[in-house]
Short mmCIF file of C-alpha atoms and ligand atoms in Angstrom, two decimals:
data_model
loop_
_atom_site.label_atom_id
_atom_site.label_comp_id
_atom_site.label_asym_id
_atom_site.label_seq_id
_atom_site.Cartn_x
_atom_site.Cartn_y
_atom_site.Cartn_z
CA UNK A 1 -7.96 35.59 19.43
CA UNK A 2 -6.52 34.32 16.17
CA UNK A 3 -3.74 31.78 17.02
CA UNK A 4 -1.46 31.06 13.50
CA UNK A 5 1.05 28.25 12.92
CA UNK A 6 3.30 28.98 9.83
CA UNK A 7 5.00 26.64 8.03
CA UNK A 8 9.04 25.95 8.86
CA UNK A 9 11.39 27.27 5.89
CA UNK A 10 14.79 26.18 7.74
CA UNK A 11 16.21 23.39 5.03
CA UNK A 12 15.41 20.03 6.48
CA UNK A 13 12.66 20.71 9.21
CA UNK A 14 9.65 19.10 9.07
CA UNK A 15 8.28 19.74 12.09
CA UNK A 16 5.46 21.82 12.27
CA UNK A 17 4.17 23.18 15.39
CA UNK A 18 1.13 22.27 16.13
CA UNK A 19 -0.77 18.89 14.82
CA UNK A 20 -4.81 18.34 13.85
CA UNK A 21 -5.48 17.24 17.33
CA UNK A 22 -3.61 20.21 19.12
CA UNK A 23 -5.99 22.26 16.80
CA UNK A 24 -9.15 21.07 17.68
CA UNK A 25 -8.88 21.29 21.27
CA UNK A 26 -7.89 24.88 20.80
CA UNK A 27 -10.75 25.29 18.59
CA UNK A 28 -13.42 23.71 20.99
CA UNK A 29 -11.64 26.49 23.32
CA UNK A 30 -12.97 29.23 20.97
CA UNK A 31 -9.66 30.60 19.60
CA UNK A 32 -9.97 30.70 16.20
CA UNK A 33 -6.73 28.52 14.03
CA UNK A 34 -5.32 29.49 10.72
CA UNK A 35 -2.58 27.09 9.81
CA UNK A 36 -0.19 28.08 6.63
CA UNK A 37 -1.01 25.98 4.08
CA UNK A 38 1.38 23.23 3.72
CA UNK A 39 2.66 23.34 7.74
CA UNK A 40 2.23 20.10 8.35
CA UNK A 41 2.84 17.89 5.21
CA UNK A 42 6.03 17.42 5.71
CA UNK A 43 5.18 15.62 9.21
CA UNK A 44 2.11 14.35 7.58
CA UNK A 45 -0.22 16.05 8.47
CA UNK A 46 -2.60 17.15 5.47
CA UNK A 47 -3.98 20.64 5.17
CA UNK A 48 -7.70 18.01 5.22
CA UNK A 49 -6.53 16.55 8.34
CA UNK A 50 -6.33 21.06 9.98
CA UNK A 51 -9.71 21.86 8.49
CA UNK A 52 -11.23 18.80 9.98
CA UNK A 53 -9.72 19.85 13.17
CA UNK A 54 -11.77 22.90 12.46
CA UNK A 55 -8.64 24.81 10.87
CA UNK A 56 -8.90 28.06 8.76
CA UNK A 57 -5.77 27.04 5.77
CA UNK A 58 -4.42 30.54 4.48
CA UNK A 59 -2.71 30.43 0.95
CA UNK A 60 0.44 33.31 2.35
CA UNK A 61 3.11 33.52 4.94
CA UNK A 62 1.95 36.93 5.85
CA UNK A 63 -1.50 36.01 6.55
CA UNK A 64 0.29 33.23 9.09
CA UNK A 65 2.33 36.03 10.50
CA UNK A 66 -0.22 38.14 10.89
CA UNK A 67 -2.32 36.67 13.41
CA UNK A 68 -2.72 37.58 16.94
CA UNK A 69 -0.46 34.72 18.20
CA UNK A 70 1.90 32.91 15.75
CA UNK A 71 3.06 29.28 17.10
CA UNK A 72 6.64 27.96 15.59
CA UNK A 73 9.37 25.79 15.73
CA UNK A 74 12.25 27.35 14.11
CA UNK A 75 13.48 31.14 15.16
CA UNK A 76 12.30 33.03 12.65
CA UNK A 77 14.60 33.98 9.85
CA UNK A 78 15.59 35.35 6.86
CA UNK A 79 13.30 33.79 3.45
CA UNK A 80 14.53 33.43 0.25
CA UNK A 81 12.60 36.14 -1.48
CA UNK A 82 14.62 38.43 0.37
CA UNK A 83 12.08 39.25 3.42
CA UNK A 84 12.83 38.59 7.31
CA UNK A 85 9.89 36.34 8.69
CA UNK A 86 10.48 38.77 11.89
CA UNK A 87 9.36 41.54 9.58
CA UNK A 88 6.03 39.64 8.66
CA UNK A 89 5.34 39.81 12.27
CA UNK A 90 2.26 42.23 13.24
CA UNK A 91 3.24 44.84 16.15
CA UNK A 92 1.61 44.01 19.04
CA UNK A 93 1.44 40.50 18.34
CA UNK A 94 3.04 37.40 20.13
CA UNK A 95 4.99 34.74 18.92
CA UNK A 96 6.08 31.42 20.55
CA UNK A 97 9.18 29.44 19.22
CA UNK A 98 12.19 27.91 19.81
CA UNK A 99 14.20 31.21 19.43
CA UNK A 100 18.07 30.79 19.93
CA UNK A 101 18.30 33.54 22.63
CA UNK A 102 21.55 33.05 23.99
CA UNK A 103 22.97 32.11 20.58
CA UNK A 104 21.37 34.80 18.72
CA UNK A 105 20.66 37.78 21.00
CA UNK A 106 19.84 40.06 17.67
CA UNK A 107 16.89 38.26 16.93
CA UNK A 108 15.25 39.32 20.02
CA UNK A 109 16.54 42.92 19.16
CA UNK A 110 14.48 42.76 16.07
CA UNK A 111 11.62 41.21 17.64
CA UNK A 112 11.51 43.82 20.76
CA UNK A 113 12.18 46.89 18.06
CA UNK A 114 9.11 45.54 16.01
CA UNK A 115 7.28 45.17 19.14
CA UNK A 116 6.72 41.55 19.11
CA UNK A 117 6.05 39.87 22.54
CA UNK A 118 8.05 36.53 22.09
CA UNK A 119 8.53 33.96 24.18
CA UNK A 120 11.21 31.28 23.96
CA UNK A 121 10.44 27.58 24.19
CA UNK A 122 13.84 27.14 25.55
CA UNK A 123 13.86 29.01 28.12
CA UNK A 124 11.05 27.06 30.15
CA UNK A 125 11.92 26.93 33.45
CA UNK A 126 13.09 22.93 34.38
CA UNK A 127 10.64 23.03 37.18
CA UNK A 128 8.03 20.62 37.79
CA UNK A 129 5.30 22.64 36.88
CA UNK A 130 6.69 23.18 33.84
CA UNK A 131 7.57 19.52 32.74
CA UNK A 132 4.63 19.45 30.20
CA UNK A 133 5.88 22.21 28.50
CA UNK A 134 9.10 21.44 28.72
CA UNK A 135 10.39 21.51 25.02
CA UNK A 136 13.54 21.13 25.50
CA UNK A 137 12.75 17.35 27.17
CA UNK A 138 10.74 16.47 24.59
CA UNK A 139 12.75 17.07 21.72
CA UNK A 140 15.90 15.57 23.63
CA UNK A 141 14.07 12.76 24.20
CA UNK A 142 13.09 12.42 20.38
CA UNK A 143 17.17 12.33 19.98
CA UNK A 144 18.34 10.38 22.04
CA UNK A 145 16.34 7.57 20.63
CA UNK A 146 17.06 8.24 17.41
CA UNK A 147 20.89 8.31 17.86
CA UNK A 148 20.86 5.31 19.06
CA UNK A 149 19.12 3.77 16.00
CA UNK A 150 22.01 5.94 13.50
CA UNK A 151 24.37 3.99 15.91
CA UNK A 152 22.65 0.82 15.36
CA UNK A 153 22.06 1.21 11.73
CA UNK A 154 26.26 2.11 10.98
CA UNK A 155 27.49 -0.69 13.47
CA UNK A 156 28.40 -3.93 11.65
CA UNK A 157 27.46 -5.78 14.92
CA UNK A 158 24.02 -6.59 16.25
CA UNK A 159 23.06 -5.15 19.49
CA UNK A 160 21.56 -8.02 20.97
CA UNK A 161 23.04 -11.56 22.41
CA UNK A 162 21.82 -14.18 20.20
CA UNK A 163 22.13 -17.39 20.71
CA UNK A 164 21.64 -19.28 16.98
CA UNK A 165 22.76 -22.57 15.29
CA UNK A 166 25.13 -20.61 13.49
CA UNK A 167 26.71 -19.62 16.87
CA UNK A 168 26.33 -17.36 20.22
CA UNK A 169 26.75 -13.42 19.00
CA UNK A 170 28.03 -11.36 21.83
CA UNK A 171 25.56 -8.02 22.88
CA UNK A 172 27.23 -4.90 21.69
CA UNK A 173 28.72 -2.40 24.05
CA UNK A 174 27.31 1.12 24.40
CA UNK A 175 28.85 3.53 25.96
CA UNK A 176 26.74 7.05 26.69
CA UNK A 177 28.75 9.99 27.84
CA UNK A 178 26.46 13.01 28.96
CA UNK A 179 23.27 11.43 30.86
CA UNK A 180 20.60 13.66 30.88
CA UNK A 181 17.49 13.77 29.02
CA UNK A 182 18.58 12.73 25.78
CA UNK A 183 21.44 10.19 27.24
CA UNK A 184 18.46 8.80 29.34
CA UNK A 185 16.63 8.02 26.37
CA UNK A 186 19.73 6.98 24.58
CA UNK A 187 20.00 4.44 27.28
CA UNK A 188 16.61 3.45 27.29
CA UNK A 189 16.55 2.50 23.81
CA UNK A 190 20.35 0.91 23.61
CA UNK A 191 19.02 -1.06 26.46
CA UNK A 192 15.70 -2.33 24.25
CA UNK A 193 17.89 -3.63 22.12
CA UNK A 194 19.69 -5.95 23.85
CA UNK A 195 22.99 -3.68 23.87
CA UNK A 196 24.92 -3.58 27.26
CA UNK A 197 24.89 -0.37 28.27
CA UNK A 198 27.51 2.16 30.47
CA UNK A 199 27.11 5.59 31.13
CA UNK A 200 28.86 8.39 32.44
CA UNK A 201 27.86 12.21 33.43
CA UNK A 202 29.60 14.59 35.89
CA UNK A 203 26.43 14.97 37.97
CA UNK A 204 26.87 12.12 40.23
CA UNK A 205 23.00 12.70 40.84
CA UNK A 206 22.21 10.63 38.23
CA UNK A 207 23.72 7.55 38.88
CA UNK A 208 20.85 5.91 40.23
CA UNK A 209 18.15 7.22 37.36
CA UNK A 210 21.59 5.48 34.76
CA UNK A 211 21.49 2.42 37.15
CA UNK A 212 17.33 2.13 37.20
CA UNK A 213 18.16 1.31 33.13
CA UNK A 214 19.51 -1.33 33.76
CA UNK A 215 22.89 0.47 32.67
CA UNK A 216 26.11 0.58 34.63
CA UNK A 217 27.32 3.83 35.61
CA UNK A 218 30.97 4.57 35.44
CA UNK A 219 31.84 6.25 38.44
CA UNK A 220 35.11 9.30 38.66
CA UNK A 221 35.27 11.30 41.83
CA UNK A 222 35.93 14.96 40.60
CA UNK A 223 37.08 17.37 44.03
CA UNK A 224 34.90 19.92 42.61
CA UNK A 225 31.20 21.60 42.35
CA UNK A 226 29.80 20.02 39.15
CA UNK A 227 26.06 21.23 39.25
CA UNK A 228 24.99 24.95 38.77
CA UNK A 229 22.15 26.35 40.05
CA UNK A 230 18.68 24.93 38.05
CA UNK A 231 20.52 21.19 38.34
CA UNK A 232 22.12 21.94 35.07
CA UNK A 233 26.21 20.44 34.80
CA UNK A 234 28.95 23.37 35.59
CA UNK A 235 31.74 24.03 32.77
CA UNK A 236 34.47 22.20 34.98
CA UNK A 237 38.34 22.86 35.22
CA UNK A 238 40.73 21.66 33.13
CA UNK A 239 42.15 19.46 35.53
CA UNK A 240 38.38 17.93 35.98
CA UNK A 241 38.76 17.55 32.66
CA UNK A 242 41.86 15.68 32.22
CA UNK A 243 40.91 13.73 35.09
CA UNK A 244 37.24 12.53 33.85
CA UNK A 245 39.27 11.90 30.18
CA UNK A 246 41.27 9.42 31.42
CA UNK A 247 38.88 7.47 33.62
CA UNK A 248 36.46 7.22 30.58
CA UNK A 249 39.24 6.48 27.94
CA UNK A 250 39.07 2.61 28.56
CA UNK A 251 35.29 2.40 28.59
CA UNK A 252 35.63 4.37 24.99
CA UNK A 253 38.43 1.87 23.79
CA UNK A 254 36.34 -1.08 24.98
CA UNK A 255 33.33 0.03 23.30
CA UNK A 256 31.07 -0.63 19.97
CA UNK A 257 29.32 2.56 20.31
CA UNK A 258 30.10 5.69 22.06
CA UNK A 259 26.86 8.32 22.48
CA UNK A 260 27.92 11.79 23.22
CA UNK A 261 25.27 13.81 24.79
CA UNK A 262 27.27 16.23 27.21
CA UNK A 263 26.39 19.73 27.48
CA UNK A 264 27.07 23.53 29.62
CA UNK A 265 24.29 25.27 29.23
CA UNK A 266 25.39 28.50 27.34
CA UNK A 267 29.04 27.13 26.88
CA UNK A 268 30.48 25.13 23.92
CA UNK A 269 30.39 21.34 24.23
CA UNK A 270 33.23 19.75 26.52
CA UNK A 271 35.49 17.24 24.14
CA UNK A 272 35.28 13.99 26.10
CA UNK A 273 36.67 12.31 23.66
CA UNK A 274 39.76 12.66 22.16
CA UNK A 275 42.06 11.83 18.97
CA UNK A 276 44.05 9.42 20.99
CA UNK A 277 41.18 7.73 22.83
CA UNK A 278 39.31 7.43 18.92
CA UNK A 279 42.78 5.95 17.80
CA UNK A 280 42.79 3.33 20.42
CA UNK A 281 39.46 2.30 19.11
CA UNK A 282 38.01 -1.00 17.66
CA UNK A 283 37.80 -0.93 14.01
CA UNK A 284 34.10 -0.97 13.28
CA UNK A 285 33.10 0.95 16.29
CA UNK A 286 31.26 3.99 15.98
CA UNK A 287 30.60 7.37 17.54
CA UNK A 288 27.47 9.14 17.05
CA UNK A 289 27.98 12.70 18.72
CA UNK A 290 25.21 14.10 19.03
CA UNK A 291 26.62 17.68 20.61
CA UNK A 292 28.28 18.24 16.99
CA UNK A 293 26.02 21.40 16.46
CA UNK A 294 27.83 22.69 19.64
CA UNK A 295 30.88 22.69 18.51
CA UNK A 296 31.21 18.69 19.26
CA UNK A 297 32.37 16.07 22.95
CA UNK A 298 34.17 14.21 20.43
CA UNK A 299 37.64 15.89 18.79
CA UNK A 300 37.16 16.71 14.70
CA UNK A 301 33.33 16.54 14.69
CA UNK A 302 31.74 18.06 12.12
CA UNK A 303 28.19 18.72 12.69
CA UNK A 304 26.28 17.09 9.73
CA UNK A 305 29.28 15.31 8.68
CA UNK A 306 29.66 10.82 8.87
CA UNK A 307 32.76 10.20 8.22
CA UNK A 308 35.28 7.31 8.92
CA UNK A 309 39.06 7.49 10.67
CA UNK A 310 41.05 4.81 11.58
CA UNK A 311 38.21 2.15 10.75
CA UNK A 312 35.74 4.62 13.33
CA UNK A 313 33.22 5.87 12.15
CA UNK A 314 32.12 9.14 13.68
CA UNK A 315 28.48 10.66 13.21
CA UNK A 316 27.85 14.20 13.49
CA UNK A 317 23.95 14.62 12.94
CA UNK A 318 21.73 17.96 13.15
CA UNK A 319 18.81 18.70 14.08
CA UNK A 320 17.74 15.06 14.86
CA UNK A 321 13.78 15.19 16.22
CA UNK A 322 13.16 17.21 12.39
CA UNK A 323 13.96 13.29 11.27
CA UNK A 324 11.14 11.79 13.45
CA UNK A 325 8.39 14.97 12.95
CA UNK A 326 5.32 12.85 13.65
CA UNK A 327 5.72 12.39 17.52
CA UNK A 328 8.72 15.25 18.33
CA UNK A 329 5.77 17.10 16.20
CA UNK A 330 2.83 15.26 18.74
CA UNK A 331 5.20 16.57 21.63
CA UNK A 332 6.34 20.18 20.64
CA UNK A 333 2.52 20.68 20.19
CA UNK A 334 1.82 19.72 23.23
CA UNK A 335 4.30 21.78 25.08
CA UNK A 336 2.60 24.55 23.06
CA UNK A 337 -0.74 23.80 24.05
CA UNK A 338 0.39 23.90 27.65
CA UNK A 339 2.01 26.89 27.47
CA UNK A 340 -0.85 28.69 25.90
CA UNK A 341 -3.40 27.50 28.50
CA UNK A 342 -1.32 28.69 30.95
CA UNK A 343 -0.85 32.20 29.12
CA UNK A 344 -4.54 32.41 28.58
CA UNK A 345 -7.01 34.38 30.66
CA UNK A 346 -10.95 34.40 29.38
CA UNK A 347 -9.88 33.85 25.79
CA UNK A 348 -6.98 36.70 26.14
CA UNK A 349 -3.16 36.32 26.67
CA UNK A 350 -2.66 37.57 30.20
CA UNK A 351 1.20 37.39 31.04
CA UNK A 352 1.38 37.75 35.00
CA UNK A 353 5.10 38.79 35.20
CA UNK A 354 4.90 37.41 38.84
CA UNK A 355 4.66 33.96 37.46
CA UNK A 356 8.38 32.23 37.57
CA UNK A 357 7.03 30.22 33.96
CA UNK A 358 5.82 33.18 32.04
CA UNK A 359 9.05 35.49 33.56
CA UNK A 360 11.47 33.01 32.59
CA UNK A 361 9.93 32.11 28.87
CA UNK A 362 9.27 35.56 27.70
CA UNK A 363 12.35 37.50 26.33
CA UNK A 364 10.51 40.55 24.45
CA UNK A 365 7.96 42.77 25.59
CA UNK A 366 6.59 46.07 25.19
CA UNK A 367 9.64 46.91 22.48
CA UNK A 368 12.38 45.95 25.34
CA UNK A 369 14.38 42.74 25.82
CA UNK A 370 13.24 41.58 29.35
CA UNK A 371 16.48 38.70 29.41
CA UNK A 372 19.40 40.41 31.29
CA UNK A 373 21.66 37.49 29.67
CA UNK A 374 20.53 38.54 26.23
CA UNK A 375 20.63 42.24 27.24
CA UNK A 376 24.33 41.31 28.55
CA UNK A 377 25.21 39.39 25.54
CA UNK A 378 24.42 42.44 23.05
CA UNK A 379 25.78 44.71 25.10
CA UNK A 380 29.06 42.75 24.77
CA UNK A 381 28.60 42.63 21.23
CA UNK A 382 28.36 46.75 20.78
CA UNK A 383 31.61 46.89 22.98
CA UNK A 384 33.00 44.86 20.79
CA UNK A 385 32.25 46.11 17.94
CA UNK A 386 30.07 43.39 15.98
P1 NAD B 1 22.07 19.18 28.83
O1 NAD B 1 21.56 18.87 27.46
O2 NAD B 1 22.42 20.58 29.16
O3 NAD B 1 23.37 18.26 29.09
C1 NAD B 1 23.36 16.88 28.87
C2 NAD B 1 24.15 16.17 29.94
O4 NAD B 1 25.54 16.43 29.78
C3 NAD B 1 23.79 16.59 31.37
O5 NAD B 1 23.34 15.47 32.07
C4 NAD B 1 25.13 17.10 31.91
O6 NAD B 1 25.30 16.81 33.28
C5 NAD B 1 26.13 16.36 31.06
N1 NAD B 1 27.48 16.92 31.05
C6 NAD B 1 27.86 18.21 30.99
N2 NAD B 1 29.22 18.31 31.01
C7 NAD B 1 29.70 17.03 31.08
C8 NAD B 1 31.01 16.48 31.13
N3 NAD B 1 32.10 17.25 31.12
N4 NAD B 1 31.12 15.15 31.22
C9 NAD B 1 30.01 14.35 31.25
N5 NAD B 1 28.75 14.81 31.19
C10 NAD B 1 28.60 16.15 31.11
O7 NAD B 1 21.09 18.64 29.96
P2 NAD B 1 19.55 18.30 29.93
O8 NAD B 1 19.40 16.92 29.45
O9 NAD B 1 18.81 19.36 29.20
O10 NAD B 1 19.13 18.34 31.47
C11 NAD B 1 20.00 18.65 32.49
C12 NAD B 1 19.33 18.89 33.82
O11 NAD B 1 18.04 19.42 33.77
C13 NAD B 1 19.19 17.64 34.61
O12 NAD B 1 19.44 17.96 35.96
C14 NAD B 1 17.78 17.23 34.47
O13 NAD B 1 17.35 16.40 35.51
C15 NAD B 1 17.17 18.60 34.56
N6 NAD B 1 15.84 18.61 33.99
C16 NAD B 1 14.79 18.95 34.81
C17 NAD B 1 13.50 18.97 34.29
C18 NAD B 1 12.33 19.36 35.13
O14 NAD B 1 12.42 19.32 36.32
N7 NAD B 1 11.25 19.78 34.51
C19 NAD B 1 13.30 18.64 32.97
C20 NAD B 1 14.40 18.30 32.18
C21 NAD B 1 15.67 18.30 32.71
#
């Protein structure tokens, strides 16, 4: 079986999917590797570094595409010559990616009606059997940390307490709103340097894993179900909401930096945050939110936008584990590797529908859309008319 990893087009990606090592242990496997030519310089990863792996570099996109199983990190889309990477696909052929499939049910439309068997890295079940191929983790993981360093870099304090003979400097306060994978690691890594650290989520389930830290976790009783089924947060009421902004807006006003992590699966981002609360704020502080590509926690965000109100300033940033592509790279191609082992039967994709991992993860199949949510979501779409 020919397994291909193309190289990312999407402006400022530099992942690549899988790295040298990924691709020798594959190889010692006996699947043969063609890797586009290119696919991993901009993580630095030399086309030298794939062929010592015992990599086959092709010159073209559509020899990439046209392998057997095609390995990426981007959905695929449109190029700028004109041609629809989904088009370059071969029928009959798999491809495994991040792919979008709530946000852009369409793409597996195209994918199904070229008879591409894709599976979706983000729809990996969050079950322990799963955790190592859990992309989702990884990459969140990869952002957290590096939020906290934007943070860090834009605040005009130091994070830790110093004691020097030009005086004691105070720790800076952190504040993370949202604490799941990525707020963990925010926390984590606000925490290594020397920052004292709150947090707050509404699953209270995660007070102790906040508290084990070494953060403090800021505590509001909500009368209602906050956790869906999968452990995932619920999209609360509006009086949850009022109720969880004004327990939070001191910790905000007190703060140096605020992290926003919080997230509904499916949903646009809850604001958290609002223009009064980022009023009230010390000049200098700063808000790095990193739920901006949702549609923001904190009011005004603009994803991929920095800019300053009221002496705050307030970080939008995109796609954050593209800026760190040599480990989220390391991870993502490990999640891959995973994933394929567990796909693989004597040298063959196998996919045993009975399995929750391989259900779950594959959204096209044999020219139909197996996701009832994306089925639903198109189906919406044609009723209303887009
Ligand atoms: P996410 O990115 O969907 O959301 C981030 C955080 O925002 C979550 O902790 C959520 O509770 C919080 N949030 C949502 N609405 C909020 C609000 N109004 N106010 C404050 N916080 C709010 O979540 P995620 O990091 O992908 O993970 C969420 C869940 O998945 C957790 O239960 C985690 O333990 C679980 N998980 C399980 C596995 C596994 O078992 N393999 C792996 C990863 C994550």
């Amino acid at each position: 079986m020919r397994i291909a990893i193309a190289k990312e087009i999407e402006v400022g990606e530099r992942r690549v999917a899988l790295i040298p090592d990924t691709v020798g242990r594959l190889v010692k496997q006996g699947f043969e590797v063609w890797v586009e030519s290119g696919a991993g310089e901009a993580a630095y990863f030399s086309n030298e570094a794939y062929i010592q792996a015992g990599a086959i570099i092709v010159s073209t996109p559509e020899t990439a595409f046209s392998a057997d199983l095609v390995l990426k990190v981007k959905p695929p889309q449109l190029r700028e010559d004109g041609r629809h990477e989904a088009d370059l696909l071969k029928p009959g052929s798999t491809l495994i990616s991040f792919l979008d499939p709530l946000g852009n049910p369409k793409l597996c439309q195209q994918l199904a009606d070229r008879n591409v068997t894709a599976l979706s890295m983000e729809m990996i079940p969050r079950i322990s059997r799963a955790q190592s191929m859990d992309a989702l983790s990884s990459q969140a993981s990869v952002a957290g940390y590096k939020a906290v360093l934007i943070a860090a870099s834009a605040c005009p304090k130091f994070f830790p307490m110093l004691t020097t003979a030009a005086g004691t400097i105070a720790p800076a306060k952190v504040f993370v709103i949202g604490a799941g994978v990525a707020g963990l690691q925010a926390i984590a890594t606000a925490r290594r340097l020397g920052a004292v650290v709150e947090a707050f989520d509404i699953r209270p389930a995660v007070k102790e894993e906040v508290q084990s830290l070494g953060a403090r976790f800021v505590e509001v009783a909500l009368e209602e179900e906050t956790v869906a089924a999968g452990g995932y947060a619920k999209e609360v009421s509006d009086t949850a909401k009022q109720k969880t902004q004004a327990a939070i807006a001191e910790h905000v006003k007190l703060s140096d930096v605020v992290i926003t992590t919080a997230q509904v699966p499916g949903k646009k981002a809850p604001i958290l945050v609002t223009e009064d609360m980022i009023a009230q704020m010390k000049p200098g502080a700063v808000i790095v939110d990193m739920a901006a590509e949702q549609g923001g926690n904190c009011a005004g965000i603009e994803a991929g936008s920095q800019i300053v109100r009221n002496g705050v300033t307030l970080i939008g940033p995109v796609n954050l584990p593209a800026t760190m592509p040599v480990h989220a790279s390391q991870m993502y191609s490990k999640n891959l590797l995973t994933l394929v082992q567990h796909l693989v039967k004597d040298g063959q994709l196998t996919l045993d529908f009975e399995d929750e991992i391989t259900r779950e993860t594959c959204v096209t199949h044999g020219g139909e859309i197996r996701n009832q949510r994306v089925h639903a979501l198109l189906e919406s779409a044609v009723t209303v008319g887009l």
